[in-house]
Amino acid sequence: MKIHLSILSLFLVLTGTAAPSIAAATEGTSAPRDTSQLHIASGSAMLVDLQTNKVIYSSNPDVIVPIASVSKLMTAMVVLDAKQSMDEYISVNISDTPEMKGVFSRVKLGSELSRHEMMLITLMSSENRAAASLAHHYPGGYVAFIAAMNAKAKSLGMMSTHYVEPTGLSVRNVSTARDLSKLLAAARHYPMLTQLSTTKEKTVAFRKPNYTLGFHNTDHLVNKDKWNIKLTKTGFTNQAGHCLVLVTEMGNRPVSLVILDAFGKYTHFADAGRIRNWVETGKSGSVPDVALRYKAEKNLKHYQGNANQAAK
């Protein structure tokens, strides 16, 4: 009897009949997860496996929403595509960006900084005046820069994305979680974007007049040892909520993560942690009631029509 059972067991293994229990043991974090176990507070999100380009998780991925300073990632890509000198000093000029009127900044108008350092504080600390200045000093000028942003988006297949200025202050800078996932997939091939966006802090020296300012990364996760952040950008306006895009590792595989319209100063970071926990353990943990209420009241799908109109 034992012999017959052993033979039968061997047959089942060889034919794959016994595969479910074996697969469950070997797949680990690459196994599909139960989305009912993932709870997030953000209105829209998408997680993509960058090795396979498969979507691991999405929530309202095609709803068009304002993206705030996440816009600056495209701003930086357009600057790099133009192959301008990173050592050239350019003046701080916001005259082309009406959205900058009345917006506070420590950076002095008319002062100069190298294009490399302008890029750094644009990405690392989301400095609006730096982003506007990069566009102002683009070949062909500001209008050509905005056209290049939209042309780049179209070339990447970001068909629901539209830019009207380089900072993200305008509610008319819109996109979707799916489109921004495409942007991240392209951005990871720009080494300078990785270097600058993940810099933790830096003191930069301006000239004419001479002064120095210290800047810190707006993504708190770059300071966490348990996170291996390869590329990142945050964003916030009242209309867009708190936003976060990043390239990192979850379950020992490279992934891109987009989180849009989160409530609270730290909710987008907490959602990133919940998503990672879900990928690696199958469970995400709970979400504060106040964040869930915000999500329910905001109801991104309700704004689909308005966002579509804003993009035109």
CSV table of C-alpha atoms in Angstrom, one decimal:
chain,number,residue,atom,x,y,z
A,1,MET,CA,0.0,0.0,0.0
A,2,LYS,CA,2.8,2.4,0.9
A,3,ILE,CA,4.5,1.6,-2.3
A,4,HIS,CA,1.4,2.4,-4.3
A,5,LEU,CA,1.0,5.7,-2.5
A,6,SER,CA,4.6,6.7,-3.1
A,7,ILE,CA,4.2,6.0,-6.8
A,8,LEU,CA,1.0,7.9,-6.9
A,9,SER,CA,2.6,10.9,-5.2
A,10,LEU,CA,5.5,10.9,-7.6
A,11,PHE,CA,3.0,10.7,-10.5
A,12,LEU,CA,1.1,13.7,-9.2
A,13,VAL,CA,4.3,15.8,-8.8
A,14,LEU,CA,5.6,14.9,-12.2
A,15,THR,CA,2.3,15.7,-13.9
A,16,GLY,CA,1.8,19.0,-12.1
A,17,THR,CA,-1.4,17.8,-10.3
A,18,ALA,CA,0.2,18.6,-6.9
A,19,ALA,CA,1.6,21.9,-8.2
A,20,PRO,CA,-0.6,24.3,-6.2
A,21,SER,CA,1.0,23.5,-2.8
A,22,ILE,CA,4.4,23.5,-4.3
A,23,ALA,CA,3.9,26.8,-6.2
A,24,ALA,CA,2.5,28.5,-3.1
A,25,ALA,CA,5.7,27.7,-1.3
A,26,THR,CA,8.0,28.9,-4.1
A,27,GLU,CA,6.3,31.9,-5.5
A,28,GLY,CA,6.6,34.0,-2.4
A,29,THR,CA,6.1,37.7,-3.0
A,30,SER,CA,5.7,37.2,-6.7
A,31,ALA,CA,2.4,35.5,-6.2
A,32,PRO,CA,-0.8,37.4,-6.9
A,33,ARG,CA,-2.2,39.1,-3.8
A,34,ASP,CA,-5.7,39.5,-2.7
A,35,THR,CA,-6.6,43.1,-3.4
A,36,SER,CA,-9.4,42.9,-0.7
A,37,GLN,CA,-6.5,42.9,1.8
A,38,LEU,CA,-5.1,46.2,0.6
A,39,HIS,CA,-6.5,49.3,2.1
A,40,ILE,CA,-5.2,52.8,1.1
A,41,ALA,CA,-6.4,56.3,1.6
A,42,SER,CA,-5.3,57.8,-1.7
A,43,GLY,CA,-7.9,58.5,-4.4
A,44,SER,CA,-5.8,57.0,-7.2
A,45,ALA,CA,-2.8,54.6,-7.3
A,46,MET,CA,-0.9,52.2,-9.5
A,47,LEU,CA,1.9,49.7,-8.8
A,48,VAL,CA,3.8,48.2,-11.7
A,49,ASP,CA,6.4,45.5,-11.9
A,50,LEU,CA,9.2,47.0,-13.9
A,51,GLN,CA,10.7,43.6,-14.8
A,52,THR,CA,7.5,42.4,-16.5
A,53,ASN,CA,5.6,45.7,-17.0
A,54,LYS,CA,2.6,44.1,-15.4
A,55,VAL,CA,0.2,46.0,-13.2
A,56,ILE,CA,0.3,44.6,-9.7
A,57,TYR,CA,-2.3,46.9,-8.3
A,58,SER,CA,-4.4,49.8,-9.4
A,59,SER,CA,-7.2,52.0,-8.0
A,60,ASN,CA,-8.9,54.6,-10.2
A,61,PRO,CA,-5.8,54.5,-12.5
A,62,ASP,CA,-7.5,56.3,-15.4
A,63,VAL,CA,-9.1,59.2,-13.6
A,64,ILE,CA,-7.6,62.5,-14.8
A,65,VAL,CA,-6.6,64.7,-11.9
A,66,PRO,CA,-4.2,67.6,-11.1
A,67,ILE,CA,-0.7,66.3,-10.3
A,68,ALA,CA,0.9,69.3,-8.6
A,69,SER,CA,4.7,69.2,-8.4
A,70,VAL,CA,4.9,65.7,-9.8
A,71,SER,CA,4.9,67.9,-13.0
A,72,LYS,CA,8.5,68.8,-12.2
A,73,LEU,CA,9.7,65.3,-13.1
A,74,MET,CA,8.7,66.0,-16.7
A,75,THR,CA,10.2,69.4,-16.4
A,76,ALA,CA,13.6,67.8,-15.6
A,77,MET,CA,13.3,65.2,-18.4
A,78,VAL,CA,12.7,67.9,-21.0
A,79,VAL,CA,15.7,69.9,-19.7
A,80,LEU,CA,17.9,66.8,-20.0
A,81,ASP,CA,16.6,66.0,-23.5
A,82,ALA,CA,17.7,69.4,-24.7
A,83,LYS,CA,21.3,68.5,-23.7
A,84,GLN,CA,22.0,72.0,-22.3
A,85,SER,CA,25.1,72.6,-20.2
A,86,MET,CA,24.6,71.6,-16.6
A,87,ASP,CA,27.4,73.9,-15.6
A,88,GLU,CA,26.0,77.1,-17.1
A,89,TYR,CA,24.7,79.6,-14.6
A,90,ILE,CA,21.2,80.8,-15.3
A,91,SER,CA,19.2,83.6,-13.6
A,92,VAL,CA,16.1,83.0,-11.5
A,93,ASN,CA,13.3,84.3,-13.6
A,94,ILE,CA,9.5,83.6,-13.1
A,95,SER,CA,8.2,86.2,-15.5
A,96,ASP,CA,6.7,83.6,-17.8
A,97,THR,CA,4.8,81.7,-15.1
A,98,PRO,CA,1.8,83.7,-13.9
A,99,GLU,CA,1.0,80.9,-11.4
A,100,MET,CA,4.1,82.0,-9.5
A,101,LYS,CA,2.6,85.4,-8.5
A,102,GLY,CA,2.4,85.7,-4.8
A,103,VAL,CA,4.0,82.3,-4.1
A,104,PHE,CA,6.7,82.5,-1.4
A,105,SER,CA,10.2,81.3,-2.0
A,106,ARG,CA,13.5,81.8,-0.3
A,107,VAL,CA,15.3,82.0,-3.7
A,108,LYS,CA,16.0,85.6,-4.8
A,109,LEU,CA,14.7,86.8,-8.2
A,110,GLY,CA,17.6,87.6,-10.5
A,111,SER,CA,20.2,85.6,-8.6
A,112,GLU,CA,22.1,82.9,-10.5
A,113,LEU,CA,22.7,79.2,-10.0
A,114,SER,CA,24.1,76.5,-12.2
A,115,ARG,CA,21.5,74.6,-14.3
A,116,HIS,CA,22.6,71.4,-12.4
A,117,GLU,CA,21.8,72.9,-9.1
A,118,MET,CA,18.5,74.4,-10.4
A,119,MET,CA,17.6,70.8,-11.4
A,120,LEU,CA,18.6,69.5,-8.0
A,121,ILE,CA,16.4,71.9,-6.0
A,122,THR,CA,13.6,71.4,-8.5
A,123,LEU,CA,13.5,67.7,-8.0
A,124,MET,CA,14.8,67.3,-4.4
A,125,SER,CA,12.9,70.1,-2.7
A,126,SER,CA,10.3,71.0,-5.3
A,127,GLU,CA,11.5,74.6,-5.6
A,128,ASN,CA,9.0,76.4,-7.9
A,129,ARG,CA,11.3,79.3,-8.9
A,130,ALA,CA,14.0,76.9,-10.0
A,131,ALA,CA,11.5,74.9,-12.2
A,132,ALA,CA,10.2,78.1,-13.7
A,133,SER,CA,13.7,79.3,-14.4
A,134,LEU,CA,14.7,76.1,-16.2
A,135,ALA,CA,11.8,76.6,-18.5
A,136,HIS,CA,12.6,80.3,-19.1
A,137,HIS,CA,16.1,79.4,-20.2
A,138,TYR,CA,15.1,76.6,-22.6
A,139,PRO,CA,16.1,76.9,-26.3
A,140,GLY,CA,13.2,78.7,-28.0
A,141,GLY,CA,12.0,80.0,-24.7
A,142,TYR,CA,9.1,79.3,-22.3
A,143,VAL,CA,6.4,78.5,-24.9
A,144,ALA,CA,8.7,76.0,-26.6
A,145,PHE,CA,9.4,74.4,-23.3
A,146,ILE,CA,5.7,73.8,-22.5
A,147,ALA,CA,5.3,72.4,-26.0
A,148,ALA,CA,8.2,70.1,-25.4
A,149,MET,CA,6.6,68.8,-22.2
A,150,ASN,CA,3.4,67.9,-24.0
A,151,ALA,CA,5.3,66.4,-26.9
A,152,LYS,CA,7.3,64.2,-24.6
A,153,ALA,CA,4.1,63.1,-22.8
A,154,LYS,CA,2.6,62.1,-26.2
A,155,SER,CA,5.7,60.2,-27.2
A,156,LEU,CA,5.5,58.2,-24.0
A,157,GLY,CA,1.9,57.3,-24.7
A,158,MET,CA,0.6,59.6,-21.9
A,159,MET,CA,-2.6,60.4,-23.8
A,160,SER,CA,-4.5,61.7,-20.7
A,161,THR,CA,-1.7,64.1,-19.6
A,162,HIS,CA,-1.5,67.8,-20.3
A,163,TYR,CA,0.9,70.5,-19.0
A,164,VAL,CA,0.4,74.3,-19.1
A,165,GLU,CA,3.4,75.3,-16.9
A,166,PRO,CA,6.5,73.7,-15.4
A,167,THR,CA,5.9,73.8,-11.6
A,168,GLY,CA,2.6,72.0,-11.1
A,169,LEU,CA,1.0,75.0,-9.4
A,170,SER,CA,-1.7,75.1,-12.1
A,171,VAL,CA,-4.8,72.9,-11.7
A,172,ARG,CA,-4.6,72.4,-15.4
A,173,ASN,CA,-1.5,70.3,-15.2
A,174,VAL,CA,-3.3,66.9,-15.2
A,175,SER,CA,-2.5,63.3,-15.6
A,176,THR,CA,-3.5,59.8,-14.5
A,177,ALA,CA,-1.8,57.1,-12.4
A,178,ARG,CA,-1.5,55.0,-15.5
A,179,ASP,CA,0.2,57.8,-17.5
A,180,LEU,CA,2.5,58.7,-14.6
A,181,SER,CA,3.6,55.0,-14.4
A,182,LYS,CA,4.7,55.4,-18.1
A,183,LEU,CA,6.6,58.5,-17.1
A,184,LEU,CA,8.4,56.6,-14.3
A,185,ALA,CA,9.3,53.8,-16.6
A,186,ALA,CA,11.0,56.3,-18.9
A,187,ALA,CA,12.5,58.4,-16.2
A,188,ARG,CA,14.4,55.5,-14.6
A,189,HIS,CA,16.7,55.5,-17.7
A,190,TYR,CA,17.9,59.0,-16.9
A,191,PRO,CA,20.7,58.5,-14.3
A,192,MET,CA,20.8,62.2,-13.3
A,193,LEU,CA,17.1,62.1,-12.3
A,194,THR,CA,17.9,59.2,-10.0
A,195,GLN,CA,20.9,61.0,-8.5
A,196,LEU,CA,19.1,64.4,-8.0
A,197,SER,CA,15.7,63.2,-6.9
A,198,THR,CA,17.1,61.0,-4.2
A,199,THR,CA,19.6,63.4,-2.7
A,200,LYS,CA,18.8,63.8,0.9
A,201,GLU,CA,19.9,67.4,1.5
A,202,LYS,CA,22.2,70.0,0.0
A,203,THR,CA,23.4,73.5,0.6
A,204,VAL,CA,23.7,75.4,-2.7
A,205,ALA,CA,25.5,78.7,-3.4
A,206,PHE,CA,23.9,81.4,-5.5
A,207,ARG,CA,25.6,84.4,-7.0
A,208,LYS,CA,24.7,87.9,-8.0
A,209,PRO,CA,24.1,88.4,-5.0
A,210,ASN,CA,26.2,85.7,-3.2
A,211,TYR,CA,24.2,83.7,-0.7
A,212,THR,CA,23.6,80.1,0.3
A,213,LEU,CA,20.5,78.1,1.1
A,214,GLY,CA,20.0,74.7,2.5
A,215,PHE,CA,17.4,72.3,0.9
A,216,HIS,CA,16.0,69.0,2.0
A,217,ASN,CA,14.2,66.2,0.1
A,218,THR,CA,10.4,66.4,0.2
A,219,ASP,CA,10.2,62.6,0.2
A,220,HIS,CA,10.7,61.4,3.7
A,221,LEU,CA,11.2,57.8,2.5
A,222,VAL,CA,14.7,58.6,1.2
A,223,ASN,CA,15.8,58.9,4.8
A,224,LYS,CA,14.4,55.5,5.8
A,225,ASP,CA,16.9,52.6,5.8
A,226,LYS,CA,14.2,50.0,4.9
A,227,TRP,CA,13.4,51.9,1.7
A,228,ASN,CA,15.6,51.6,-1.4
A,229,ILE,CA,14.4,54.7,-3.4
A,230,LYS,CA,15.7,54.8,-6.9
A,231,LEU,CA,13.7,57.8,-8.2
A,232,THR,CA,11.1,60.0,-6.6
A,233,LYS,CA,8.9,63.1,-6.7
A,234,THR,CA,6.3,64.5,-4.4
A,235,GLY,CA,3.6,67.1,-5.0
A,236,PHE,CA,0.9,69.0,-3.2
A,237,THR,CA,-1.8,71.6,-3.9
A,238,ASN,CA,-5.2,71.9,-2.3
A,239,GLN,CA,-6.8,70.7,-5.5
A,240,ALA,CA,-4.4,67.8,-6.1
A,241,GLY,CA,-4.0,66.6,-2.6
A,242,HIS,CA,-0.7,65.0,-1.6
A,243,CYS,CA,1.0,63.0,-4.4
A,244,LEU,CA,3.9,60.7,-4.6
A,245,VAL,CA,5.6,58.9,-7.4
A,246,LEU,CA,8.7,56.7,-7.0
A,247,VAL,CA,10.7,53.8,-8.3
A,248,THR,CA,11.8,51.4,-5.6
A,249,GLU,CA,11.9,47.6,-4.7
A,250,MET,CA,9.1,45.6,-3.2
A,251,GLY,CA,9.4,41.9,-2.7
A,252,ASN,CA,12.9,41.9,-4.2
A,253,ARG,CA,11.7,43.2,-7.5
A,254,PRO,CA,11.8,46.7,-9.1
A,255,VAL,CA,8.5,48.5,-9.1
A,256,SER,CA,7.1,51.9,-9.9
A,257,LEU,CA,4.4,53.4,-7.6
A,258,VAL,CA,2.1,56.3,-8.2
A,259,ILE,CA,-0.1,57.7,-5.4
A,260,LEU,CA,-2.4,60.6,-6.2
A,261,ASP,CA,-4.8,62.7,-4.1
A,262,ALA,CA,-4.0,61.6,-0.5
A,263,PHE,CA,-5.3,63.3,2.6
A,264,GLY,CA,-2.9,64.5,5.2
A,265,LYS,CA,0.8,65.5,5.2
A,266,TYR,CA,2.0,61.9,5.6
A,267,THR,CA,-0.8,59.8,4.1
A,268,HIS,CA,0.9,59.3,0.8
A,269,PHE,CA,3.9,58.0,2.5
A,270,ALA,CA,1.8,55.8,4.8
A,271,ASP,CA,0.0,54.4,1.7
A,272,ALA,CA,3.3,53.6,0.1
A,273,GLY,CA,4.1,51.6,3.2
A,274,ARG,CA,0.8,49.9,3.2
A,275,ILE,CA,1.2,48.9,-0.4
A,276,ARG,CA,4.7,47.5,0.2
A,277,ASN,CA,3.4,45.5,3.2
A,278,TRP,CA,0.6,44.1,1.1
A,279,VAL,CA,3.1,43.0,-1.6
A,280,GLU,CA,5.5,41.4,0.8
A,281,THR,CA,3.0,39.9,3.4
A,282,GLY,CA,-0.4,39.9,1.7
A,283,LYS,CA,-1.9,42.4,4.2
A,284,SER,CA,-1.6,46.2,4.3
A,285,GLY,CA,-2.9,47.2,7.7
A,286,SER,CA,-5.7,49.7,8.5
A,287,VAL,CA,-6.3,53.3,7.3
A,288,PRO,CA,-7.3,56.1,9.6
A,289,ASP,CA,-11.0,56.9,9.5
A,290,VAL,CA,-10.4,60.6,8.7
A,291,ALA,CA,-8.4,59.7,5.6
A,292,LEU,CA,-11.1,57.3,4.4
A,293,ARG,CA,-13.8,60.0,4.9
A,294,TYR,CA,-11.7,62.4,2.8
A,295,LYS,CA,-11.4,59.7,0.1
A,296,ALA,CA,-15.2,59.0,0.1
A,297,GLU,CA,-16.1,62.7,0.1
A,298,LYS,CA,-13.6,63.6,-2.7
A,299,ASN,CA,-14.7,60.7,-4.9
A,300,LEU,CA,-12.3,61.1,-7.8
A,301,LYS,CA,-14.6,59.6,-10.3
A,302,HIS,CA,-17.0,62.5,-9.7
A,303,TYR,CA,-14.3,64.9,-11.0
A,304,GLN,CA,-13.6,62.9,-14.2
A,305,GLY,CA,-15.6,65.2,-16.4
A,306,ASN,CA,-14.2,68.4,-14.9
A,307,ALA,CA,-10.6,67.1,-15.2
A,308,ASN,CA,-11.3,66.2,-18.8
A,309,GLN,CA,-12.4,69.7,-19.5
A,310,ALA,CA,-9.4,71.2,-17.7
A,311,ALA,CA,-7.1,69.2,-20.0
A,312,LYS,CA,-8.5,70.7,-23.2
